[in-house]
mmCIF file of C-alpha atoms in Angstrom:
data_model
loop_
_atom_site.group_PDB
_atom_site.id
_atom_site.type_symbol
_atom_site.label_atom_id
_atom_site.label_comp_id
_atom_site.label_asym_id
_atom_site.label_seq_id
_atom_site.Cartn_x
_atom_site.Cartn_y
_atom_site.Cartn_z
ATOM 1 C CA MET N 1 167.891 87.987 159.576
ATOM 2 C CA ARG N 2 166.464 86.804 156.266
ATOM 3 C CA ARG N 3 167.028 89.246 153.426
ATOM 4 C CA TYR N 4 164.024 90.177 151.299
ATOM 5 C CA ASP N 5 165.837 91.072 148.088
ATOM 6 C CA ASP N 6 164.048 88.683 145.737
ATOM 7 C CA GLU N 7 160.562 89.612 144.624
ATOM 8 C CA ALA N 8 160.142 86.128 143.209
ATOM 9 C CA ARG N 9 159.569 84.759 146.706
ATOM 10 C CA ARG N 10 155.836 84.702 147.142
ATOM 11 C CA PRO N 11 153.955 84.881 150.479
ATOM 12 C CA GLY N 12 153.631 81.125 150.584
ATOM 13 C CA GLY N 13 157.409 80.758 150.591
ATOM 14 C CA ARG N 14 157.562 79.342 147.027
ATOM 15 C CA ARG N 15 159.551 80.824 144.163
ATOM 16 C CA ARG N 16 158.143 81.485 140.730
ATOM 17 C CA VAL N 17 159.997 79.751 137.933
ATOM 18 C CA PRO N 18 161.331 82.270 135.397
ATOM 19 C CA GLY N 19 159.317 82.202 132.193
ATOM 20 C CA ARG N 20 156.495 80.228 133.742
ATOM 21 C CA SER N 21 153.041 81.719 133.539
ATOM 22 C CA ARG N 22 151.066 82.310 136.679
ATOM 23 C CA PRO N 23 148.910 79.251 137.445
ATOM 24 C CA ARG N 24 145.185 79.683 137.289
ATOM 25 C CA PRO N 25 143.184 79.280 140.507
ATOM 26 C CA GLY N 26 141.468 75.947 140.616
ATOM 27 C CA GLY N 27 143.670 74.414 137.918
ATOM 28 C CA ARG N 28 146.217 71.706 138.317
ATOM 29 C CA GLU N 29 148.859 74.179 139.418
ATOM 30 C CA GLY N 30 146.369 76.346 141.306
ATOM 31 C CA ARG N 31 146.610 74.047 144.285
ATOM 32 C CA GLU N 32 150.298 74.922 144.589
ATOM 33 C CA ARG N 33 150.012 78.695 144.468
ATOM 34 C CA PRO N 34 149.894 80.586 147.773
ATOM 35 C CA GLY N 35 146.341 81.740 147.177
ATOM 36 C CA ALA N 36 145.088 78.185 147.096
ATOM 37 C CA ALA N 37 147.093 76.858 150.019
ATOM 38 C CA PRO N 38 145.514 76.337 153.436
ATOM 39 C CA GLY N 39 145.232 79.632 155.265
ATOM 40 C CA TRP N 40 145.141 81.746 152.085
ATOM 41 C CA PRO N 41 142.218 83.204 150.188
ATOM 42 C CA GLY N 42 141.760 81.338 146.930
ATOM 43 C CA ALA N 43 141.427 84.503 144.867
ATOM 44 C CA ARG N 44 140.364 88.116 145.124
ATOM 45 C CA GLY N 45 137.387 88.232 147.451
ATOM 46 C CA GLY N 46 137.851 84.588 148.396
ATOM 47 C CA ALA N 47 137.731 82.977 151.793
ATOM 48 C CA ALA N 48 139.777 84.676 154.479
ATOM 49 C CA PRO N 49 143.054 83.229 155.758
ATOM 50 C CA ALA N 50 142.793 81.065 158.825
ATOM 51 C CA GLY N 51 145.450 82.898 160.795
ATOM 52 C CA VAL N 52 148.400 80.718 159.820
ATOM 53 C CA GLY N 53 151.702 81.981 158.557
ATOM 54 C CA GLY N 54 151.378 85.371 160.200
ATOM 55 C CA TRP N 55 148.088 86.446 158.582
ATOM 56 C CA PRO N 56 145.262 87.686 160.804
ATOM 57 C CA ALA N 57 142.616 85.093 161.526
ATOM 58 C CA LEU N 58 139.006 85.687 160.496
ATOM 59 C CA ALA N 59 135.846 83.710 160.953
ATOM 60 C CA ASP N 60 135.631 80.594 158.824
ATOM 61 C CA GLY N 61 134.242 81.401 155.400
ATOM 62 C CA ALA N 62 134.276 85.163 155.963
ATOM 63 C CA PRO N 63 135.553 87.288 153.070
ATOM 64 C CA ALA N 64 138.812 89.071 153.755
ATOM 65 C CA PRO N 65 138.260 92.850 154.149
ATOM 66 C CA ALA N 66 139.707 95.253 151.616
ATOM 67 C CA ASP N 67 142.467 96.317 154.003
ATOM 68 C CA HIS N 68 143.562 92.759 154.774
ATOM 69 C CA PRO N 69 147.319 92.244 154.179
ATOM 70 C CA TRP N 70 146.586 89.715 151.455
ATOM 71 C CA HIS N 71 144.683 92.300 149.408
ATOM 72 C CA THR N 72 147.305 94.946 150.139
ATOM 73 C CA TRP N 73 150.013 92.664 148.772
ATOM 74 C CA GLU N 74 147.882 91.635 145.789
ATOM 75 C CA ARG N 75 147.087 95.241 144.872
ATOM 76 C CA GLY N 76 150.671 96.392 145.348
ATOM 77 C CA ALA N 77 152.040 93.499 143.299
ATOM 78 C CA ALA N 78 149.631 94.335 140.478
ATOM 79 C CA LEU N 79 150.738 97.984 140.518
ATOM 80 C CA LEU N 80 154.385 96.959 140.350
ATOM 81 C CA ALA N 81 153.665 94.513 137.528
ATOM 82 C CA GLY N 82 152.021 97.328 135.582
ATOM 83 C CA ALA N 83 154.924 99.719 136.134
ATOM 84 C CA GLY N 84 156.917 98.267 133.269
ATOM 85 C CA ARG N 85 160.685 97.962 133.334
ATOM 86 C CA CYS N 86 163.340 99.890 135.202
ATOM 87 C CA PRO N 87 164.886 102.414 132.771
ATOM 88 C CA ARG N 88 168.339 101.671 134.152
ATOM 89 C CA CYS N 89 168.606 97.904 134.462
ATOM 90 C CA ARG N 90 165.639 97.012 132.212
ATOM 91 C CA ALA N 91 164.428 94.484 134.762
ATOM 92 C CA PRO N 92 160.709 94.465 135.624
ATOM 93 C CA GLN N 93 159.927 97.056 138.273
ATOM 94 C CA ARG N 94 158.241 94.361 140.329
ATOM 95 C CA ARG N 95 161.729 92.940 140.837
ATOM 96 C CA CYS N 96 163.940 96.055 140.739
ATOM 97 C CA ALA N 97 161.764 98.289 142.933
ATOM 98 C CA PHE N 98 161.058 95.462 145.361
ATOM 99 C CA ALA N 99 164.781 94.812 145.752
ATOM 100 C CA ARG N 100 165.399 98.512 146.400
ATOM 101 C CA ALA N 101 162.661 98.585 149.049
ATOM 102 C CA ALA N 102 164.034 95.438 150.675
ATOM 103 C CA ARG N 103 167.505 96.993 150.899
ATOM 104 C CA LEU N 104 166.022 100.056 152.607
ATOM 105 C CA LEU N 105 164.136 97.915 155.126
ATOM 106 C CA THR N 106 167.231 95.834 155.820
ATOM 107 C CA TRP N 107 169.294 98.991 156.269
ATOM 108 C CA ILE N 108 166.826 100.388 158.815
ATOM 109 C CA LEU N 109 166.481 97.145 160.742
ATOM 110 C CA ASP N 110 170.248 96.705 160.855
ATOM 111 C CA ARG N 111 170.615 100.071 162.598
ATOM 112 C CA ILE N 112 167.907 100.058 165.233
ATOM 113 C CA GLY N 113 168.772 99.089 168.779
ATOM 114 C CA ALA N 114 167.568 96.158 170.807
ATOM 115 C CA GLY N 115 163.900 96.005 171.659
ATOM 116 C CA ASP N 116 160.464 95.722 170.075
ATOM 117 C CA HIS N 117 159.864 97.820 166.974
ATOM 118 C CA HIS N 118 156.742 98.551 164.974
ATOM 119 C CA LEU N 119 156.962 100.019 161.466
ATOM 120 C CA VAL N 120 154.111 101.400 159.374
ATOM 121 C CA CYS N 121 154.444 102.312 155.699
ATOM 122 C CA SER N 122 151.751 104.325 153.906
ATOM 123 C CA VAL N 123 151.515 105.413 150.277
ATOM 124 C CA ALA N 124 148.919 107.937 149.099
ATOM 125 C CA LEU N 125 147.532 106.691 145.780
ATOM 126 C CA PRO N 126 144.798 108.489 143.818
ATOM 127 C CA ASP N 127 142.128 105.839 144.361
ATOM 128 C CA ALA N 128 142.927 104.581 147.863
ATOM 129 C CA PRO N 129 146.024 104.508 150.077
ATOM 130 C CA LEU N 130 148.189 101.450 150.612
ATOM 131 C CA ASN N 131 149.202 100.661 154.186
ATOM 132 C CA ALA N 132 151.342 97.953 155.719
ATOM 133 C CA ASN N 133 152.851 97.303 159.123
ATOM 134 C CA LEU N 134 155.683 95.205 160.484
ATOM 135 C CA GLY N 135 156.505 94.202 164.032
ATOM 136 C CA VAL N 136 159.997 92.951 164.796
ATOM 137 C CA ALA N 137 162.048 92.198 167.916
ATOM 138 C CA THR N 138 165.818 92.696 167.720
ATOM 139 C CA ARG N 139 168.664 91.891 170.090
ATOM 140 C CA GLY N 140 170.848 94.778 168.963
ATOM 141 C CA PRO N 141 172.077 96.769 165.968
ATOM 142 C CA GLY N 142 172.641 94.469 163.022
ATOM 143 C CA ALA N 143 171.401 91.445 164.965
ATOM 144 C CA SER N 144 168.911 88.985 163.610
ATOM 145 C CA GLY N 145 165.377 89.522 164.776
ATOM 146 C CA ALA N 146 162.109 87.654 164.802
ATOM 147 C CA LEU N 147 161.000 89.019 161.433
ATOM 148 C CA PRO N 148 157.523 87.953 160.259
ATOM 149 C CA GLU N 149 158.031 87.024 156.627
ATOM 150 C CA HIS N 150 154.557 87.904 155.398
ATOM 151 C CA GLN N 151 154.527 91.308 157.106
ATOM 152 C CA ALA N 152 157.956 92.116 155.676
ATOM 153 C CA LEU N 153 156.826 91.055 152.210
ATOM 154 C CA VAL N 154 153.747 93.286 152.287
ATOM 155 C CA LEU N 155 155.623 96.266 153.725
ATOM 156 C CA CYS N 156 158.372 95.978 151.090
ATOM 157 C CA THR N 157 155.708 95.790 148.392
ATOM 158 C CA VAL N 158 154.015 98.981 149.622
ATOM 159 C CA LEU N 159 157.359 100.763 149.931
ATOM 160 C CA ALA N 160 158.316 99.627 146.429
ATOM 161 C CA VAL N 161 155.091 101.085 145.045
ATOM 162 C CA GLY N 162 155.954 104.411 146.680
ATOM 163 C CA LEU N 163 159.435 104.368 145.172
ATOM 164 C CA VAL N 164 158.107 103.683 141.675
ATOM 165 C CA ALA N 165 155.010 105.886 141.713
ATOM 166 C CA GLY N 166 156.778 108.907 143.211
ATOM 167 C CA VAL N 167 153.674 109.751 145.244
ATOM 168 C CA PRO N 168 153.634 111.113 148.808
ATOM 169 C CA GLY N 169 153.926 108.614 151.606
ATOM 170 C CA GLY N 170 155.923 107.767 154.648
ATOM 171 C CA LEU N 171 157.437 105.224 156.980
ATOM 172 C CA VAL N 172 157.284 105.551 160.750
ATOM 173 C CA MET N 173 158.920 103.403 163.399
ATOM 174 C CA ARG N 174 157.976 103.193 167.063
ATOM 175 C CA SER N 175 160.573 101.463 169.207
ATOM 176 C CA GLU N 176 160.446 100.208 172.766
ATOM 177 C CA PRO N 177 163.767 99.080 174.212
ATOM 178 C CA GLY N 178 164.189 96.245 176.633
ATOM 179 C CA ALA N 179 162.905 96.304 180.185
ATOM 180 C CA PRO N 180 164.117 99.451 182.013
ATOM 181 C CA PRO N 181 165.631 99.426 185.486
ATOM 182 C CA PRO N 182 163.098 98.882 188.276
ATOM 183 C CA ASP N 183 163.113 102.562 189.231
ATOM 184 C CA GLU N 184 162.489 103.859 185.695
ATOM 185 C CA ARG N 185 159.406 103.954 183.509
ATOM 186 C CA PRO N 186 159.635 102.387 180.046
ATOM 187 C CA ARG N 187 160.039 104.857 177.201
ATOM 188 C CA GLN N 188 159.360 104.650 173.500
ATOM 189 C CA ALA N 189 161.160 106.306 170.598
ATOM 190 C CA VAL N 190 159.430 107.451 167.406
ATOM 191 C CA ARG N 191 161.249 108.110 164.122
ATOM 192 C CA GLY N 192 159.965 108.763 160.637
ATOM 193 C CA TRP N 193 160.802 109.076 156.960
ATOM 194 C CA ARG N 194 158.822 110.593 154.100
ATOM 195 C CA LEU N 195 158.492 109.393 150.542
ATOM 196 C CA ALA N 196 159.069 112.085 147.956
ATOM 197 C CA ASP N 197 159.983 111.779 144.263
ATOM 198 C CA GLY N 198 160.821 108.119 144.657
ATOM 199 C CA ARG N 199 163.153 108.624 147.609
ATOM 200 C CA LEU N 200 162.907 107.873 151.326
ATOM 201 C CA LEU N 201 163.991 111.000 153.227
ATOM 202 C CA PRO N 202 164.503 111.243 157.008
ATOM 203 C CA LEU N 203 162.389 113.455 159.242
ATOM 204 C CA GLY N 204 164.078 115.640 161.823
ATOM 205 C CA GLU N 205 163.130 115.699 165.479
ATOM 206 C CA ALA N 206 160.848 118.734 165.062
ATOM 207 C CA GLU N 207 159.142 117.190 162.025
ATOM 208 C CA VAL N 208 158.434 113.948 163.870
ATOM 209 C CA PHE N 209 157.101 115.895 166.851
ATOM 210 C CA ALA N 210 154.850 117.992 164.604
ATOM 211 C CA ALA N 211 153.537 114.922 162.805
ATOM 212 C CA TYR N 212 152.537 113.203 166.041
ATOM 213 C CA CYS N 213 151.468 116.248 168.046
ATOM 214 C CA THR N 214 149.218 117.998 165.538
ATOM 215 C CA ASP N 215 145.525 117.281 165.088
ATOM 216 C CA PRO N 216 145.220 116.244 161.413
ATOM 217 C CA SER N 217 141.650 117.551 161.101
ATOM 218 C CA THR N 218 142.036 120.944 162.783
ATOM 219 C CA GLY N 219 145.775 121.609 162.793
ATOM 220 C CA ASP N 220 145.671 122.338 166.508
ATOM 221 C CA PRO N 221 148.620 121.202 168.632
ATOM 222 C CA LEU N 222 148.238 118.072 170.714
ATOM 223 C CA PRO N 223 150.112 117.266 173.921
ATOM 224 C CA PRO N 224 153.009 114.843 173.442
ATOM 225 C CA GLU N 225 152.476 111.281 174.516
ATOM 226 C CA PRO N 226 153.905 110.553 177.946
ATOM 227 C CA GLY N 227 157.017 108.413 177.889
ATOM 228 C CA VAL N 228 157.652 108.987 174.165
ATOM 229 C CA ASP N 229 160.771 110.549 172.651
ATOM 230 C CA TYR N 230 160.485 112.058 169.154
ATOM 231 C CA LEU N 231 163.847 111.496 167.493
ATOM 232 C CA ALA N 232 165.479 112.372 164.196
ATOM 233 C CA ALA N 233 165.658 109.437 161.804
ATOM 234 C CA PRO N 234 168.936 108.333 160.241
ATOM 235 C CA ARG N 235 169.408 109.129 156.572
ATOM 236 C CA PRO N 236 169.119 105.946 154.504
ATOM 237 C CA PRO N 237 170.996 105.336 151.257
ATOM 238 C CA ARG N 238 169.375 106.574 148.063
ATOM 239 C CA ALA N 239 168.328 103.029 147.168
ATOM 240 C CA GLU N 240 168.812 103.692 143.481
ATOM 241 C CA CYS N 241 168.839 100.893 140.977
ATOM 242 C CA GLN N 242 172.254 99.215 140.974
ATOM 243 C CA GLY N 243 172.056 98.566 137.269
ATOM 244 C CA ARG N 244 172.844 95.325 135.567
#
């Protein structure tokens, strides 16, 4: 499985050259930046991606909606760029925090069993929340999976923002193992973690059950989903900065 521990890798698969300023859209270098490549919006509010490279397809010429993954990544990257430097390693937070988030994602993916897994990360910011999702298929614990690069990039960016901002948020994972025996119905497993004070903390079985089986608007209990097991999440490492 590819490791996402380098924030310099941009969604288009290119690396920024250290010390090189960001190219301006429409300029000589603008044609090389991800935002100007085929299937990418040229700039904020530009044309929507054409569905290549893992991005959702929209009608030709239609503006990408505010919750499109491209805008989520762009907004998250801007927040990380404005977060200054890590007080421990003095590296820009856009690199340090992203690397910490990538290590957490890798740790989780390395420990889930075989099957299809869907992860959703949400961060509650004062103006508007950031949300990202990732779908991955694995063959077993620690095995390489079909990991969509762009989804992983956006999810790590959102998680990194939560680690730096210290705001409430969470990460949930819904897993469906391989095909069950013919006489059994397929089951899903749900696990979750919460973001608090810049840390990703596991939810216990009762907390996951309460989160999924409580009406958020009224607080009334909801019946559990059939065929779903609400499980305690493993405790991830602290994901602190490793220093210089």
